[in-house]
Short mmCIF file of C-alpha atoms in Angstrom, two decimals:
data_model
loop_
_atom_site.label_atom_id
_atom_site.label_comp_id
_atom_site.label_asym_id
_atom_site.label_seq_id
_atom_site.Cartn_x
_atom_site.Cartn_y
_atom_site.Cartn_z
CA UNK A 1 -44.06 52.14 -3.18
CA UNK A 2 -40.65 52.47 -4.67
CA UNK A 3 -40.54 51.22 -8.50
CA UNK A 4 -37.72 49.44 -9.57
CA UNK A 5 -36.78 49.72 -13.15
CA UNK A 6 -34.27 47.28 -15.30
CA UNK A 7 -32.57 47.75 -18.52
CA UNK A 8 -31.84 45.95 -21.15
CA UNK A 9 -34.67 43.84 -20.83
CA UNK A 10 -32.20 41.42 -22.47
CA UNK A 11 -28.36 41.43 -22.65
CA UNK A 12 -26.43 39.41 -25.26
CA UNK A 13 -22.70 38.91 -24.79
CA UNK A 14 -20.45 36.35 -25.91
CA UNK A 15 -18.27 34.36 -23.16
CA UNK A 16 -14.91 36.54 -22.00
CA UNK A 17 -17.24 39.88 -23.22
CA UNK A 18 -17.87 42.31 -20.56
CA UNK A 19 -21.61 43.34 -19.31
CA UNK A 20 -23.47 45.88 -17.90
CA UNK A 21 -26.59 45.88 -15.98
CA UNK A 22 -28.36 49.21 -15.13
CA UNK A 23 -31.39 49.40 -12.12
CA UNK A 24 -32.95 52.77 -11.58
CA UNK A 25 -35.00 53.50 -8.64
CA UNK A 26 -38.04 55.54 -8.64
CA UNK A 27 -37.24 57.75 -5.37
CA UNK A 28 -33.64 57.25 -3.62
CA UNK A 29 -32.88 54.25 -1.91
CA UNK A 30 -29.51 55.38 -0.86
CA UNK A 31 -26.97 52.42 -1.00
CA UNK A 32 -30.07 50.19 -0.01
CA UNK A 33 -29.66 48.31 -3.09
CA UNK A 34 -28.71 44.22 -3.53
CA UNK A 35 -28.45 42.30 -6.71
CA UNK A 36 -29.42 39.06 -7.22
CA UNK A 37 -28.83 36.06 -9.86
CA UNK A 38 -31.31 33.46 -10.86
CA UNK A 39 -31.08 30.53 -12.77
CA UNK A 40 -34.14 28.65 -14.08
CA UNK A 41 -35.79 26.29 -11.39
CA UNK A 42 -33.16 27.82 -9.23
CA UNK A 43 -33.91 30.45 -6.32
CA UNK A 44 -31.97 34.19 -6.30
CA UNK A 45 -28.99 33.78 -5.40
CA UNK A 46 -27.20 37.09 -3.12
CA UNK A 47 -24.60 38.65 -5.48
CA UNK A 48 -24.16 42.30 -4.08
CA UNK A 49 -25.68 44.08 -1.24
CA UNK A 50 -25.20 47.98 -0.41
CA UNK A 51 -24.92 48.70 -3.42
CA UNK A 52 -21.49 47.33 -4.28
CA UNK A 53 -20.29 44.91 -1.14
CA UNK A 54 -19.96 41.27 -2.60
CA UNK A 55 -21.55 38.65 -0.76
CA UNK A 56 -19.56 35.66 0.56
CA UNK A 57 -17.95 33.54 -2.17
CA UNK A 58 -18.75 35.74 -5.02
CA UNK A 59 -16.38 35.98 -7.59
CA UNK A 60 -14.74 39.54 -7.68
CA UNK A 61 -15.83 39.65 -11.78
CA UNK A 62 -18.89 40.72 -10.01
CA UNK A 63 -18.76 44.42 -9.52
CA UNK A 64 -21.49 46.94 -8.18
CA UNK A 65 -21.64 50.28 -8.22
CA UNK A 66 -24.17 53.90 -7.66
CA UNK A 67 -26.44 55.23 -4.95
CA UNK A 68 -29.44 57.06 -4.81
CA UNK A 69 -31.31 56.34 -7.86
CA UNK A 70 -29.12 54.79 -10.72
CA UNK A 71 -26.63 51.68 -9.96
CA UNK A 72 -24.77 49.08 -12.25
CA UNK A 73 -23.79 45.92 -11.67
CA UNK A 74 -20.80 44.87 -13.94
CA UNK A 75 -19.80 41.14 -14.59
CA UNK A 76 -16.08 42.03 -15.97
CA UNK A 77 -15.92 38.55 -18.19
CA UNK A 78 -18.67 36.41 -19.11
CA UNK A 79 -18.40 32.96 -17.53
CA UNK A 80 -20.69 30.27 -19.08
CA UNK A 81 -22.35 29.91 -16.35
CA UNK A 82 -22.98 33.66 -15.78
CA UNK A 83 -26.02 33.17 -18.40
CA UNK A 84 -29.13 34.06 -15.99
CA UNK A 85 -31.35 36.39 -15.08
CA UNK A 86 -30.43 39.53 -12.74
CA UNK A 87 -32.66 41.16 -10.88
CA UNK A 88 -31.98 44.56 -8.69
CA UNK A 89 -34.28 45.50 -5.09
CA UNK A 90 -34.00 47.72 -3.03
CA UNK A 91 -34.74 46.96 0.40
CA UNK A 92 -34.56 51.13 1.62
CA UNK A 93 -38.16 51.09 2.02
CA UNK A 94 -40.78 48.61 2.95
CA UNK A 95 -42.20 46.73 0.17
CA UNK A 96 -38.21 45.92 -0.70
CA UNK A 97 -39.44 46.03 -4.63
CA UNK A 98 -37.35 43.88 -7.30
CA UNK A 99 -36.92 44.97 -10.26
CA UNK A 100 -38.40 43.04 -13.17
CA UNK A 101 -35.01 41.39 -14.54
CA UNK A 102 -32.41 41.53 -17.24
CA UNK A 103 -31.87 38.33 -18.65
CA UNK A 104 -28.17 37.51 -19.96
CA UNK A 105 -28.22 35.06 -22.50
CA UNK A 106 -25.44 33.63 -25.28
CA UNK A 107 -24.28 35.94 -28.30
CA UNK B 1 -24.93 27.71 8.13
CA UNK B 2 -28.65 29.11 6.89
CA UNK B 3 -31.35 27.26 5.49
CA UNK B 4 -34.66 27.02 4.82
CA UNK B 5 -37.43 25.11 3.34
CA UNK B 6 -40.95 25.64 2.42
CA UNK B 7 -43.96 23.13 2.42
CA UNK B 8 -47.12 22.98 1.98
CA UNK B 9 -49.74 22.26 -0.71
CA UNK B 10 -48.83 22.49 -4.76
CA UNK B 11 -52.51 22.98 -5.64
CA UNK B 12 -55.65 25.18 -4.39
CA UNK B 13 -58.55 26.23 -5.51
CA UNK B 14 -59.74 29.30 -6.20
CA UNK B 15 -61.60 31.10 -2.60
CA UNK B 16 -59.62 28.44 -0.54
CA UNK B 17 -57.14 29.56 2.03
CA UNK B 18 -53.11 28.42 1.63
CA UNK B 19 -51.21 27.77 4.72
CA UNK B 20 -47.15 27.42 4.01
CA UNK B 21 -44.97 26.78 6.60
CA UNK B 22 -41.16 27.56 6.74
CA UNK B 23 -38.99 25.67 8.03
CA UNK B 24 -35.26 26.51 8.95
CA UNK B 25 -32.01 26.05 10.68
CA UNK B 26 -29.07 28.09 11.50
CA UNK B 27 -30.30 30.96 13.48
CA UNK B 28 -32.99 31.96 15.82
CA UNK B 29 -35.98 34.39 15.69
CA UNK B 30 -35.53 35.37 19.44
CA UNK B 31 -32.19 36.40 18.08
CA UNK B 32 -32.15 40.76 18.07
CA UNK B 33 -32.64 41.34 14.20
CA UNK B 34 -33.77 37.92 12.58
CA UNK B 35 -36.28 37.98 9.95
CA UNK B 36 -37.93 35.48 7.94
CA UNK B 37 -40.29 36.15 4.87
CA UNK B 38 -42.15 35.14 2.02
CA UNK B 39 -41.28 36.22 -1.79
CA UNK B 40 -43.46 35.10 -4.91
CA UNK B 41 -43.03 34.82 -8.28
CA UNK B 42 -45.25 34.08 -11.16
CA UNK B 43 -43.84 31.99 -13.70
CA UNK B 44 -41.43 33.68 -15.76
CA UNK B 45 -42.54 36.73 -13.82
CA UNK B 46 -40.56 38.77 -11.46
CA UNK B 47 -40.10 38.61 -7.67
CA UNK B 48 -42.09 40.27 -4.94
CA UNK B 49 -42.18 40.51 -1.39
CA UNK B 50 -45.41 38.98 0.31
CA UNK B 51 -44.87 39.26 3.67
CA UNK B 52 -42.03 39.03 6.42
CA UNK B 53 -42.01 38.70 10.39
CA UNK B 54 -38.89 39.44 12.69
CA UNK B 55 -37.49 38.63 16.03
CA UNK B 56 -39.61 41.05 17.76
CA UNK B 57 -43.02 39.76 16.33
CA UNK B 58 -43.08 42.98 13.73
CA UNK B 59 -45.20 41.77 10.70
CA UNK B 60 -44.64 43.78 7.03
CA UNK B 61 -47.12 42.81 4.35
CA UNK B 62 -47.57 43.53 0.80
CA UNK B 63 -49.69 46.48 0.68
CA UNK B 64 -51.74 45.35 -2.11
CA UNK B 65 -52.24 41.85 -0.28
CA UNK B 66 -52.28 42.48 3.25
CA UNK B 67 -56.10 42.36 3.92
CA UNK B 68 -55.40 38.49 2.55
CA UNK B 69 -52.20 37.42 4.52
CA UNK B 70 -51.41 36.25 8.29
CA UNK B 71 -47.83 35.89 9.12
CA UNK B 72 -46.88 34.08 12.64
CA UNK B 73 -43.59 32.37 13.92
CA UNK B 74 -43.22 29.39 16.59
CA UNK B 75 -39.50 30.02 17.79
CA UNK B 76 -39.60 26.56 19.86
CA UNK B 77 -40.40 24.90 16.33
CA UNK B 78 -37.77 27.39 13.70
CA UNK B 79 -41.22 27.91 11.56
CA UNK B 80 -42.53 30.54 10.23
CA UNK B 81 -46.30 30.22 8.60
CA UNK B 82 -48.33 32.53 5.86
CA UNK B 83 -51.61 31.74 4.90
CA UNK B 84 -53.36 33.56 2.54
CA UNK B 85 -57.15 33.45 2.01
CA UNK B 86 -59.49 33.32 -0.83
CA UNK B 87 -56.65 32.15 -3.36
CA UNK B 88 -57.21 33.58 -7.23
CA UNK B 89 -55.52 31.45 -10.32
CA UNK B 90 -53.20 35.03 -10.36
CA UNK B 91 -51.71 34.01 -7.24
CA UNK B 92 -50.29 30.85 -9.14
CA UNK B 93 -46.21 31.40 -8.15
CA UNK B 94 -43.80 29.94 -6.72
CA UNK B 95 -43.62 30.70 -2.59
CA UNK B 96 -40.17 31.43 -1.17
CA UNK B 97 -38.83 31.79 2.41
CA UNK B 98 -36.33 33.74 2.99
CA UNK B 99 -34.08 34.95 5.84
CA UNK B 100 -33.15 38.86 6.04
CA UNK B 101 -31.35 41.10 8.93
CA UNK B 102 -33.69 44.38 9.85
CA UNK B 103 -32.93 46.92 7.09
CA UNK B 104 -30.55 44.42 4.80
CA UNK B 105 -31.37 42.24 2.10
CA UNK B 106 -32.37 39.19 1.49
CA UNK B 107 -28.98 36.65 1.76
CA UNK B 108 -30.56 32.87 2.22
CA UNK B 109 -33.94 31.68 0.07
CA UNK B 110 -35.47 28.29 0.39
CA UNK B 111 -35.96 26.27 -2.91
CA UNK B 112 -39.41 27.09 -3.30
CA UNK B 113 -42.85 26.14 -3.33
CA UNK B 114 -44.73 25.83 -6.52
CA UNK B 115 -48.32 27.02 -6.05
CA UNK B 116 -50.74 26.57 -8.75
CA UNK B 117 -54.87 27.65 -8.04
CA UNK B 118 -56.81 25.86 -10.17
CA UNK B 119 -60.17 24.45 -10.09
#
């Protein structure tokens, strides 16, 4: 099984700042990588697939980027309601493992 | 337009079996490359696949749950059931459906189904 790792475990960042999230996979998952948002009592919500392709209504702040083992996903300038937890999976190999999260909270 | 929705029970107790049944709308899973699974996640805990069923009747389950789990799909009713036996209060999570392609991620979840095992 492909392990999934996350850092920072937490991310503060004032509103405007830029952030970046970093996912590292244990084995290469080529481009086989999505990124998803989640708000509390809120499902994931589809942010980026392959790695850096934007899903549909996305805003283009949202930025992804690597293959293989090590990807970043880049939110250009903090939105107030960008404050959430990310998670990365990769979906290369069956069980499509999540990572365990970076959580984005208010500087 | 996609969606889905889970239902089923909110509490079990421990050794009983959960049935949840998903619901949806929007496609078809006689449709060439449909998929529709299950992801958990303990509270404040991170996401993991369960279990997922596609077009073809291919079932994928969680390696370290699979001797627990039966997925199944009625296309002439767009539902797609998982039950899981003997329940443990570590299963407590919330149960999402979700749609995914063959080899693509995940792009439509259901709102979830809070599942708490508890005597």
């Amino acid at each position: 099984e492909i392990v999934m790792t996350q850092s920072p475990v937490t991310l503060s960042v004032s509103p405007g700042e830029r952030a970046t999230l970093s996912c590292r996979a244990s084995q290469s998952v080529s481009s086989d990588l999505a990124w998803y948002q989640q708000k509390p009592g809120q499902p994931p919500r589809l942010l980026i697939s392959g790695a850096s392709t934007r899903a549909t209504g996305i805003p283009a702040r949202f930025s992804g980027s690597g293959s293989g083992t090590e990807f970043t996903l880049t939110i250009s300038s903090l939105q107030s309601e960008d404050f959430a937890v990310y998670y990365c999976q990769q979906y290369n190999n069956w069980p499509g493992t999540f990572g365990p999260g970076t959580k984005v909270d208010i500087k | 337009q996609i969606t889905l929705k889970e239902s089923g029970p909110t509490l079990v107790k421990p050794t009983q079996t959960l049935t949840l049944t998903c619901t949806f709308s929007g496609f078809s899973l006689t449709t060439r490359g449909e998929g529709v699974g299950w992801i958990r996640q303990p509270p404040g805990k991170a996401l993991e696949w369960v279990a997922v069923i596609y077009w073809d009747d291919d079932k994928r389950y969680s390696p370290s749950l699979k001797s627990r789990l039966t997925i199944t799909k009625d296309t002439s009713k767009n539902q797609v059931v998982l039950t899981m036996t003997n329940m443990d209060p570590v299963d407590t999570a919330t149960y999402y459906c979700a749609h995914r392609r063959a080899k693509a991620q995940i792009d439509y979840w259901g709102q979830g189904n809070l599942v708490t095992v508890s005597s």
